[in-house]
Coordinates of C-alpha atoms and ligand atoms in Angstrom, one line a residue:
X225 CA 6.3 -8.7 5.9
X226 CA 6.4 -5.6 4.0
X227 CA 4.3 -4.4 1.0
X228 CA 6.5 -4.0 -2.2
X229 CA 8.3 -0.6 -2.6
X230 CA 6.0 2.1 -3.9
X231 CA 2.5 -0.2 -3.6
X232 CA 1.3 1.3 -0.5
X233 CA -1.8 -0.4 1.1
X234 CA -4.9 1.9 1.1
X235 CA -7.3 2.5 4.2
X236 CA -8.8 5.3 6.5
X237 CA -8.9 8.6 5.3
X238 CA -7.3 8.0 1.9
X239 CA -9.6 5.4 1.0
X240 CA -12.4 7.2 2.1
X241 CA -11.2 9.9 -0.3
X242 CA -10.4 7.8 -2.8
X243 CA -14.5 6.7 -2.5
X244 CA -15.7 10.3 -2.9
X245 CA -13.6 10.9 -5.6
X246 CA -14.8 7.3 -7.7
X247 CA -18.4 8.5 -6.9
X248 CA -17.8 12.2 -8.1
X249 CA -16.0 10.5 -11.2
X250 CA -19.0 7.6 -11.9
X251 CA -21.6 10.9 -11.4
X252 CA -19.9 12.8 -14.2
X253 CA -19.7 9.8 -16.2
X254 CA -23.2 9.3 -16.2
X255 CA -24.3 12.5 -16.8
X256 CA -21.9 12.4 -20.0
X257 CA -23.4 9.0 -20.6
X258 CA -20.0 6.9 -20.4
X259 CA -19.9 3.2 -20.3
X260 CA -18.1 1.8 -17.8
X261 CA -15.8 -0.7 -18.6
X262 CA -13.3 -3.0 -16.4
X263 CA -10.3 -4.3 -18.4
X264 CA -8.0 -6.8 -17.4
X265 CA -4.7 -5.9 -15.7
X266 CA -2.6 -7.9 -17.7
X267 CA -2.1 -7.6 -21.5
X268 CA 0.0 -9.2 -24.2
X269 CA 3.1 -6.8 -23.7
X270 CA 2.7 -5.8 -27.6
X271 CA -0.7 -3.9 -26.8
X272 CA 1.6 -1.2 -24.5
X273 CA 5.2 -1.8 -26.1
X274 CA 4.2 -1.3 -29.9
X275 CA 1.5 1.6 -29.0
X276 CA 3.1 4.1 -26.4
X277 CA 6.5 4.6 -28.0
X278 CA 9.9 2.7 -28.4
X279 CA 11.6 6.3 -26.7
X280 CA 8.7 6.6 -23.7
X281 CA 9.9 5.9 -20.4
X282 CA 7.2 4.0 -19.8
X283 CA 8.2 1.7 -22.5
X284 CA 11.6 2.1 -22.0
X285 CA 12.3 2.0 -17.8
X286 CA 8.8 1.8 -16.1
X287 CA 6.8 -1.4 -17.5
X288 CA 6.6 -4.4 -15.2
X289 CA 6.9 -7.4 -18.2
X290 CA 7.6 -10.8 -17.7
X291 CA 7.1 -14.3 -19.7
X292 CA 4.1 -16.5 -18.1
X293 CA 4.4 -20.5 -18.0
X294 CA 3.5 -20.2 -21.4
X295 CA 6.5 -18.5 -22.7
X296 CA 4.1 -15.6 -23.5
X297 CA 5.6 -11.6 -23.0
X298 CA 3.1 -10.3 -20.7
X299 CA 2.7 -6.8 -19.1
X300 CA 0.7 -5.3 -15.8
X301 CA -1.0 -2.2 -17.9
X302 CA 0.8 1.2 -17.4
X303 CA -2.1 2.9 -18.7
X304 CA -5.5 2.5 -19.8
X305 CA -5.7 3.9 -23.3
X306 CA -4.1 1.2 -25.2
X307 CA -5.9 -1.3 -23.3
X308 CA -9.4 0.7 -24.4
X309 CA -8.2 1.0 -28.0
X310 CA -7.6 -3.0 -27.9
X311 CA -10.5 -3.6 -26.2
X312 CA -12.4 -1.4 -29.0
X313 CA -11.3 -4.1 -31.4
X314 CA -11.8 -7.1 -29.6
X315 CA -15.3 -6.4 -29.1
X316 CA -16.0 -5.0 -32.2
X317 CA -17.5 -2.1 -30.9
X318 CA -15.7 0.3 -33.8
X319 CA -18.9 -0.4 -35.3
X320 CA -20.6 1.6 -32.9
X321 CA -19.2 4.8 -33.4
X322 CA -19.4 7.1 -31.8
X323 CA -17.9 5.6 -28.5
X324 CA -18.0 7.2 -25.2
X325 CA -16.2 5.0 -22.4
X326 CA -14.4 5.4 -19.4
X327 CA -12.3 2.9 -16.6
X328 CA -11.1 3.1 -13.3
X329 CA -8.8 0.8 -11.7
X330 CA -4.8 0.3 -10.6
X331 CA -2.0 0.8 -13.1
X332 CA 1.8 -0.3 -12.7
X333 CA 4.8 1.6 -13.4
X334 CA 8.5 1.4 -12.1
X335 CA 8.9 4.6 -11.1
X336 CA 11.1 6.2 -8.2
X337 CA 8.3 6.2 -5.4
X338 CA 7.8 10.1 -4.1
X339 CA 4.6 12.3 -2.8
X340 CA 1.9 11.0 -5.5
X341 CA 3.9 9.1 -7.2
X342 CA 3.6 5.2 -6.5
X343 CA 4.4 1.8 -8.5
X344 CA 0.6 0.9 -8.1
X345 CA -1.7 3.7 -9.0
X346 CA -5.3 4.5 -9.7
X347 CA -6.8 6.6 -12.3
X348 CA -9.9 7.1 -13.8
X349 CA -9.6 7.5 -17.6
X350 CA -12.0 8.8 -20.1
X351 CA -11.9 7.6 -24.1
X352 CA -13.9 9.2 -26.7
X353 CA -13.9 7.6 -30.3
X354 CA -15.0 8.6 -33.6
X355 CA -15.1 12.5 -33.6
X356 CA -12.7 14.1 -34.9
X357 CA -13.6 17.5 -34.8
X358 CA -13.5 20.0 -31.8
X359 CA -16.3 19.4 -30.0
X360 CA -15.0 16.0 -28.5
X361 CA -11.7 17.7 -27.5
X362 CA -14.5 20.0 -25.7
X363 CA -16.2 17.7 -24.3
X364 CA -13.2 15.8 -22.9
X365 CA -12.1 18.8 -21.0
X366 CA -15.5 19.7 -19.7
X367 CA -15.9 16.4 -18.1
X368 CA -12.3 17.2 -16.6
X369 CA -12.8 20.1 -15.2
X370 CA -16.4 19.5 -14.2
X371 CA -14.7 16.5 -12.1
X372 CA -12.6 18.8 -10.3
X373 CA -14.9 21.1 -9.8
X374 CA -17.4 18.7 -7.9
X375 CA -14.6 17.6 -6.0
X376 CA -13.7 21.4 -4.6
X377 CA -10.3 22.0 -6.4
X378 CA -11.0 24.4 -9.2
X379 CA -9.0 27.0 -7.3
X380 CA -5.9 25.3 -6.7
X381 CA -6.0 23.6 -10.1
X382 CA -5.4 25.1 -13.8
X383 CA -5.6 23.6 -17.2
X384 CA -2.5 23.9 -19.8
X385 CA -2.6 23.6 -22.9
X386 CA -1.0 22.9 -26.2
X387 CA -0.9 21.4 -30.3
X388 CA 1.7 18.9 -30.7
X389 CA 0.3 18.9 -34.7
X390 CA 0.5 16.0 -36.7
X391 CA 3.4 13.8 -38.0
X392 CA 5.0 16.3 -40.7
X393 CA 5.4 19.3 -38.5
X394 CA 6.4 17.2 -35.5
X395 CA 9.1 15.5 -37.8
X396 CA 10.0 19.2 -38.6
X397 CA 10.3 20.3 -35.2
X398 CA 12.2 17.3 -33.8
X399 CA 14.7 18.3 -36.7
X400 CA 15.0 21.7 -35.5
X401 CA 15.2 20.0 -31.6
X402 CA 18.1 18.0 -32.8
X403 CA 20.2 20.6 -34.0
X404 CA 19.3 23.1 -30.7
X405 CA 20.3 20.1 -27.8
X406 CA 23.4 19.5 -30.2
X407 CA 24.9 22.0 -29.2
X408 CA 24.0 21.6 -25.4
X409 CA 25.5 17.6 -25.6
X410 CA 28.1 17.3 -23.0
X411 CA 25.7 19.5 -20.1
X412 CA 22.4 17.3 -21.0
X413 CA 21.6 14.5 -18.0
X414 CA 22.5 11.1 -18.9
X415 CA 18.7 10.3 -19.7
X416 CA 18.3 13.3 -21.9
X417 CA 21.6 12.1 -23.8
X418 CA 19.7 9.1 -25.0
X419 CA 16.8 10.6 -25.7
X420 CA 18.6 13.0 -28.2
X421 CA 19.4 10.0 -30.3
X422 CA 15.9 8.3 -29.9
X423 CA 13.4 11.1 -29.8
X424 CA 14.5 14.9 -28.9
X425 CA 10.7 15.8 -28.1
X426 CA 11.0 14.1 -24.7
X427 CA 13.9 16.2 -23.6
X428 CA 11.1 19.2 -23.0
X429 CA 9.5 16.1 -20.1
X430 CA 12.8 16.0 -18.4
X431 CA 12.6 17.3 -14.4
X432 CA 16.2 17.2 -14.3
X433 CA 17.4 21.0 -13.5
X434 CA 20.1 21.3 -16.0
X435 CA 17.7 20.1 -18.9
X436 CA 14.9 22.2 -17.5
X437 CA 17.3 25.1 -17.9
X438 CA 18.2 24.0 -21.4
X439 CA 14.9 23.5 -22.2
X440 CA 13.7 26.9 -21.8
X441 CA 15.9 28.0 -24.9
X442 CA 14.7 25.7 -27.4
X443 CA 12.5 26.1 -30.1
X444 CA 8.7 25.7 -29.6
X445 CA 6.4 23.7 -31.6
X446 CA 3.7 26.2 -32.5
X447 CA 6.2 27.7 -34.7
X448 CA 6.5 24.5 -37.0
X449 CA 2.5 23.7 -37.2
X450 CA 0.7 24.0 -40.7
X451 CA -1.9 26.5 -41.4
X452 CA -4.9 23.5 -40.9
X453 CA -3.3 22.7 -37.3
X454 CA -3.4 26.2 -36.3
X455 CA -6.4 26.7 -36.7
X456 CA -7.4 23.9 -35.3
X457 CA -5.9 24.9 -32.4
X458 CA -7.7 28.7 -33.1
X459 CA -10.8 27.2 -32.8
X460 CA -10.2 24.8 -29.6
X461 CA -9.4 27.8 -27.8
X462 CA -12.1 29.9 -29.0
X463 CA -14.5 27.5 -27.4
X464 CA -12.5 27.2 -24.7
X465 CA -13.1 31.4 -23.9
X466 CA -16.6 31.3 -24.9
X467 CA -17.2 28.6 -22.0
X468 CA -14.8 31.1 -20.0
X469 CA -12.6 27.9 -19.0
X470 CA -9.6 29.4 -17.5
X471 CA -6.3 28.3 -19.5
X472 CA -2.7 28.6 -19.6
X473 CA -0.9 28.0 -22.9
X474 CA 2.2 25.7 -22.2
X475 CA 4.0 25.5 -25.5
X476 CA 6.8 22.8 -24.2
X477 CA 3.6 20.5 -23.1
X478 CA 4.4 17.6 -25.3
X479 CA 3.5 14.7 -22.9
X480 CA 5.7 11.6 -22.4
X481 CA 3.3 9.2 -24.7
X482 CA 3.9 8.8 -28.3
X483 CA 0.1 8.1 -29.7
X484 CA -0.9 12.0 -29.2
X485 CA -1.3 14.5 -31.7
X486 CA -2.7 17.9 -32.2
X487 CA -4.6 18.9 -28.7
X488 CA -2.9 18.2 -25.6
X489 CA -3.4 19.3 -22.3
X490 CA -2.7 18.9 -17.8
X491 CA -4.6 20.2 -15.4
X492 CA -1.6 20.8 -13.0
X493 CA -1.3 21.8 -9.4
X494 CA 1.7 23.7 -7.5
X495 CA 0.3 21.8 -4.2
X496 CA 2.2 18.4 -5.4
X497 CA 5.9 19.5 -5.8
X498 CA 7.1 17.7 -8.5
X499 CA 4.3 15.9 -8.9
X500 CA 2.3 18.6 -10.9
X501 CA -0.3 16.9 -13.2
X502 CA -3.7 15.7 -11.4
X503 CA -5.3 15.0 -15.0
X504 CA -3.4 14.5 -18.5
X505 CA -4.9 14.0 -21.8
X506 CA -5.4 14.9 -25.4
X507 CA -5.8 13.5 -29.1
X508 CA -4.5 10.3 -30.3
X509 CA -6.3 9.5 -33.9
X510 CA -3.7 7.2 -35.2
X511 CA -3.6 4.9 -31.7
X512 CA -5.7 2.4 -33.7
X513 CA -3.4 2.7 -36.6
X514 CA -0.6 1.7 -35.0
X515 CA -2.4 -1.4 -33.3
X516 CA -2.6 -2.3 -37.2
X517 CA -6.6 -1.6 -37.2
X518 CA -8.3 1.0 -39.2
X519 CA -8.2 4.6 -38.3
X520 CA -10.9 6.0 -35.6
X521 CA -10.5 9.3 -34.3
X522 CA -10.4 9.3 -30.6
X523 CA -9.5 12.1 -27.8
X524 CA -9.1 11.4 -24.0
X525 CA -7.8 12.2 -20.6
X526 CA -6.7 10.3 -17.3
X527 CA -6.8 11.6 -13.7
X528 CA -4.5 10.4 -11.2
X529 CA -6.9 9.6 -7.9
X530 CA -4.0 9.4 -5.4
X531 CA -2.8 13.2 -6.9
X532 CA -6.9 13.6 -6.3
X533 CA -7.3 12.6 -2.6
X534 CA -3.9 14.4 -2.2
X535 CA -5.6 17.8 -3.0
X536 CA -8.9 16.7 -1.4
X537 CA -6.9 16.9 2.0
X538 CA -5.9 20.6 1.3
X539 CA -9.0 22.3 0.8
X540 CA -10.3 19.6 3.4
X541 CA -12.8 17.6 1.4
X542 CA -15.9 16.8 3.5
X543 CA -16.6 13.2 3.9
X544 CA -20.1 12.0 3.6
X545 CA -21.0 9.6 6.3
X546 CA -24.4 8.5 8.0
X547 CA -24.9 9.4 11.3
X548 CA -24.0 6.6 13.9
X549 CA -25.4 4.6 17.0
X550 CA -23.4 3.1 19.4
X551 CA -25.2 0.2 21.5
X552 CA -24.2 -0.2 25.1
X553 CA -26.2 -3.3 26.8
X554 CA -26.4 -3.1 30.5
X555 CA -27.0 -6.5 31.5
X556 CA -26.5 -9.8 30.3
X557 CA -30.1 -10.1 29.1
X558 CA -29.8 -6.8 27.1
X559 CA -26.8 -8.6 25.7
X560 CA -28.1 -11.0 24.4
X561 CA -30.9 -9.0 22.7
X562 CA -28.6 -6.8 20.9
X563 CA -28.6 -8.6 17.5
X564 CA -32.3 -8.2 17.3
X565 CA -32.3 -4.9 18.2
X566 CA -29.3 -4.0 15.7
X567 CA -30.8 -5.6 13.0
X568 CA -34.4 -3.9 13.3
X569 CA -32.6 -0.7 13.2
X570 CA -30.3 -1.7 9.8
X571 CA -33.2 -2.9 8.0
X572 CA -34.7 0.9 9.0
X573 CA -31.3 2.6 7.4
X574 CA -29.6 3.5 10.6
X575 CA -25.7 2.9 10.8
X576 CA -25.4 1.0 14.2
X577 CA -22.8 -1.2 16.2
X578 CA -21.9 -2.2 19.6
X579 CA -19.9 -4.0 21.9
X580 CA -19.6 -7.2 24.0
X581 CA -17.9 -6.1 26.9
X582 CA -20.0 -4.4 29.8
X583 CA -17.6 -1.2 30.6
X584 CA -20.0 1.8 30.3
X585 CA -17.7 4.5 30.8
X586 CA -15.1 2.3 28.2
X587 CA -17.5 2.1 26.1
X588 CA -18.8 5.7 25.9
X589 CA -15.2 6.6 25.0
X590 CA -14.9 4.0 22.6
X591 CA -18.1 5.4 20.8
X592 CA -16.5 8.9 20.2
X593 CA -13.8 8.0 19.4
X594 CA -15.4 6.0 16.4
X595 CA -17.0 9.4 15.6
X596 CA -20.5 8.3 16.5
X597 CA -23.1 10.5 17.3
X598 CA -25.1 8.9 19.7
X599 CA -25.1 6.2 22.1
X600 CA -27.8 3.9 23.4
X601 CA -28.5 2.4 26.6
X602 CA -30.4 -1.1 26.4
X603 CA -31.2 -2.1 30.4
X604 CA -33.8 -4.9 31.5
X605 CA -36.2 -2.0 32.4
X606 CA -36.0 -0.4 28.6
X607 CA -36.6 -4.1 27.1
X608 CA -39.4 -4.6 29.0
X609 CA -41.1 -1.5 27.7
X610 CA -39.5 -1.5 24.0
X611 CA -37.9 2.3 24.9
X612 CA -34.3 3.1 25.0
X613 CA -32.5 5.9 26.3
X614 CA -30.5 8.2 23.1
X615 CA -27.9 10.2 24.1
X616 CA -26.2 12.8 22.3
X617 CA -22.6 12.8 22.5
X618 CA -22.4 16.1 21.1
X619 CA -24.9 17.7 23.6
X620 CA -25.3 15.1 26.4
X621 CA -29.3 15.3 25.9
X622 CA -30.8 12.3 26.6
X623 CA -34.3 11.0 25.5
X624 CA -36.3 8.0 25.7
X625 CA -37.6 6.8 22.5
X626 CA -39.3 4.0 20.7
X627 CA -37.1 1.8 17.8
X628 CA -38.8 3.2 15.6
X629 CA -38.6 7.6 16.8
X630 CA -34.6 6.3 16.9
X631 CA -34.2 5.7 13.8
X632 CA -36.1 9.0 12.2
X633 CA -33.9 10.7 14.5
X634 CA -31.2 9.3 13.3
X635 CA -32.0 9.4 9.8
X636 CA -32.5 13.2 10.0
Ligands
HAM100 P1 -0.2 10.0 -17.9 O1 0.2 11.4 -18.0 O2 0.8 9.0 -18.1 O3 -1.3 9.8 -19.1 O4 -1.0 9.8 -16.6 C1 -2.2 10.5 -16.3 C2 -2.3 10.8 -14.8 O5 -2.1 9.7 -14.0 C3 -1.2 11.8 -14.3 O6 -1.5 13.1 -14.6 C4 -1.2 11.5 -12.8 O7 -2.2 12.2 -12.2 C5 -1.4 10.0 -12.8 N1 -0.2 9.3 -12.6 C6 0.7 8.9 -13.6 N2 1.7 8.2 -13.1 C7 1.5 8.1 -11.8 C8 2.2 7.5 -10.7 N3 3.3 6.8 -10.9 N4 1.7 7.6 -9.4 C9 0.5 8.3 -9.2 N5 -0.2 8.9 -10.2 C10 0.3 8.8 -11.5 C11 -1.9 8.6 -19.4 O8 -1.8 7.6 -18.7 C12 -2.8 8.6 -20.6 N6 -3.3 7.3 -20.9 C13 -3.9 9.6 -20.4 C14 -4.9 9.6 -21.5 C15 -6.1 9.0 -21.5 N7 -4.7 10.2 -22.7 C16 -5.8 9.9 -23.5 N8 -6.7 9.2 -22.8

């Protein structure tokens, strides 16, 4: 019995991790004041298939889609945006505007498995809809970065940018794409050979080698933006350097989604090989276009928590945990007093357990093993006079104390 390739179960550290980074996540969140929604994990496959692009690989290679007993086309969600912008319209909250939201949960995609990159996936992913001007593209990467920065990765993380534009220059620059790969054809990976029929742009997302070398001669799409998009852009980054966010412009980030435009941007790593982008987000005003709705501005960004708790291990993320008691009964009496005394000390807040089986020495090792910090001994004697002896593990002291001098200790 094996868990399906790339869907790793989750426990110990990593999930432990994964807990400090949700909290960090929900904290920002509510400082921002983002809803928290949970959306289902399937959808009717047309809310991912129409919205994230015919020439995507997720659309293309990566979606897990199958018919149900119904005969209905459904999909396990890939991402979260598409499923936000539906959900915006089933619940008629587009007459809320604006709309701050944000998810968390496991996504699917049929992906070669590798370092921080599974078939099952959690990300956390942020939607903002209704402004269309700067300020929300600010905001987005605030909340980003002020994620990563509670979560102690600022140094080993840094935030690329770029404008993508809007339709018109995009159709200009895929033009000009064309007619550069052309000329490349017959050394272009099999992938990128398709892709120069269906959509040039995602030749720049390739990680093959020889297309990364290709790449780095083509043209760039700043050079094919209007006046209006520039200065968009102008102005982004102006607020970007007057909040002295660190940046890196990356003209070939185009991003592998179809329902961008103008701002995009990764906060990348070099700790994750291949695996580069931790967070990945940017403007998609015409999403709810394409869903056949009317138009609503809207600017976002996802974080990948397994790429999270990845980098959490390098700079050796501290994990929260309450200080812990470890029970040893001496006696058979003692024993069976044990649930009593446990549960006076839980409804007092102290983390406590213990053990059945009378081996004191087992026991003691047992206890530090678990990482507890202090063992006590319940004897007939120490019944008798409601005081137990607390030992240290850490220091060997021991003290005789009262229930209730226990648990302040241990609260401490
Ligand atoms: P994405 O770039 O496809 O964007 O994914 C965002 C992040 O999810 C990545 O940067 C990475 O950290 C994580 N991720 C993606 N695929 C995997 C995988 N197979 N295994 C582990 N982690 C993975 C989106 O999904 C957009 N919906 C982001 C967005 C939100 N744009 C606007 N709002």
């Amino acid at each position: 019995m094996q868990p399906v390739k790339g869907m790793p179960d989750i426990f110990g550290v990593e999930l432990l991790l994964m807990n400090e980074a949700t909290s960090a996540i929900k904290e920002i969140a509510e400082l921002n004041v983002y809803s928290e929604v949970i959306l289902p994990v399937v959808e009717y496959s047309e809310v991912f298939h129409r919205t994230l692009g015919d020439s995507s690989d997720i659309v293309n290679k990566e979606t897990y889609t199958f018919n149900d007993r119904n005969n209905q086309s459904l999909t396990l969600r890939p991402e979260f945006t598409a499923s936000v912008c539906r959900a915006v319209f089933s619940n008629k909250w587009q007459q809320q505007l604006p709309l701050r939201l944000f998810t968390i949960g496991s996504l699917f995609r049929y992906e070669r498995p590798q370092k921080g990159r599974y078939r099952q996936f959690h990300q956390a992913s942020f939607e903002f809809f209704g402004v269309s001007s700067v300020q929300a593209d600010i905001e987005i990467i605030l909340m980003a970065t002020n994620i990563l920065q509670k979560l102690q990765l600022s140094a080993i993380t840094q935030l690329e940018i770029n404008s993508i534009g809007g339709k018109e220059s995009r159709g200009k620059y895929t033009k000009a794409l064309k007619e550069y790969y052309s000329k490349y054809e017959e050394e272009l990976s099999e992938d990128s050979k398709l892709r120069l029929l269906k959509n040039p742009l995602r030749i720049l997302d390739s990680k093959d080698k020889q297309d990364i070398a290709i790449n780095k001669g083509a043209p760039t799409l700043i050079e094919f933006l209007s006046s209006e998009e520039l200065e968009h852009y102008n102005e982004f980054k102006n607020h970007l350097n007057q909040l002295n966010i660190e940046y890196i412009e990356n003209p070939r980030l185009v991003r592998g989604l179809d329902y961008y435009n103008d701002i995009v941007f990764e906060i990348t790593t070099q700790e994750l090989g291949s695996q580069s982008a931790v967070v990945a987000g940017g403007r998609y005003d015409s999403l709810s276009q394409v869903m056949g709705k009317e138009q609503i501005p809207a600017v976002g960004f996802a974080i990948g928590i397994e790429r999270l708790v990845e980098l959490m291990k390098v700079v050796n993320y501290p994990i929260a945990s309450a200080k812990t008691v470890y029970a040893l009964p001496i006696g058979e009496k003692a024993e069976g007093s044990l649930p009593k005394i446990m549960n006076e000390l839980r409804q007092m807040g102290v983390r406590c357990l213990f053990d059945y089986k009378n081996n004191v020495s087992k026991n003691m090792k047992k206890a530090s093993n678990l990482g507890c910090e202090y063992v006590m001994f319940i004897g007939e004697d120490e019944l008798k006079q409601n005081i137990y002896k607390l030992k240290n593990l850490a220091s060997g002291e021991e003290k005789s104390l009262t229930i209730n001098e226990i648990a302040s200790i241990l609260q401490e």
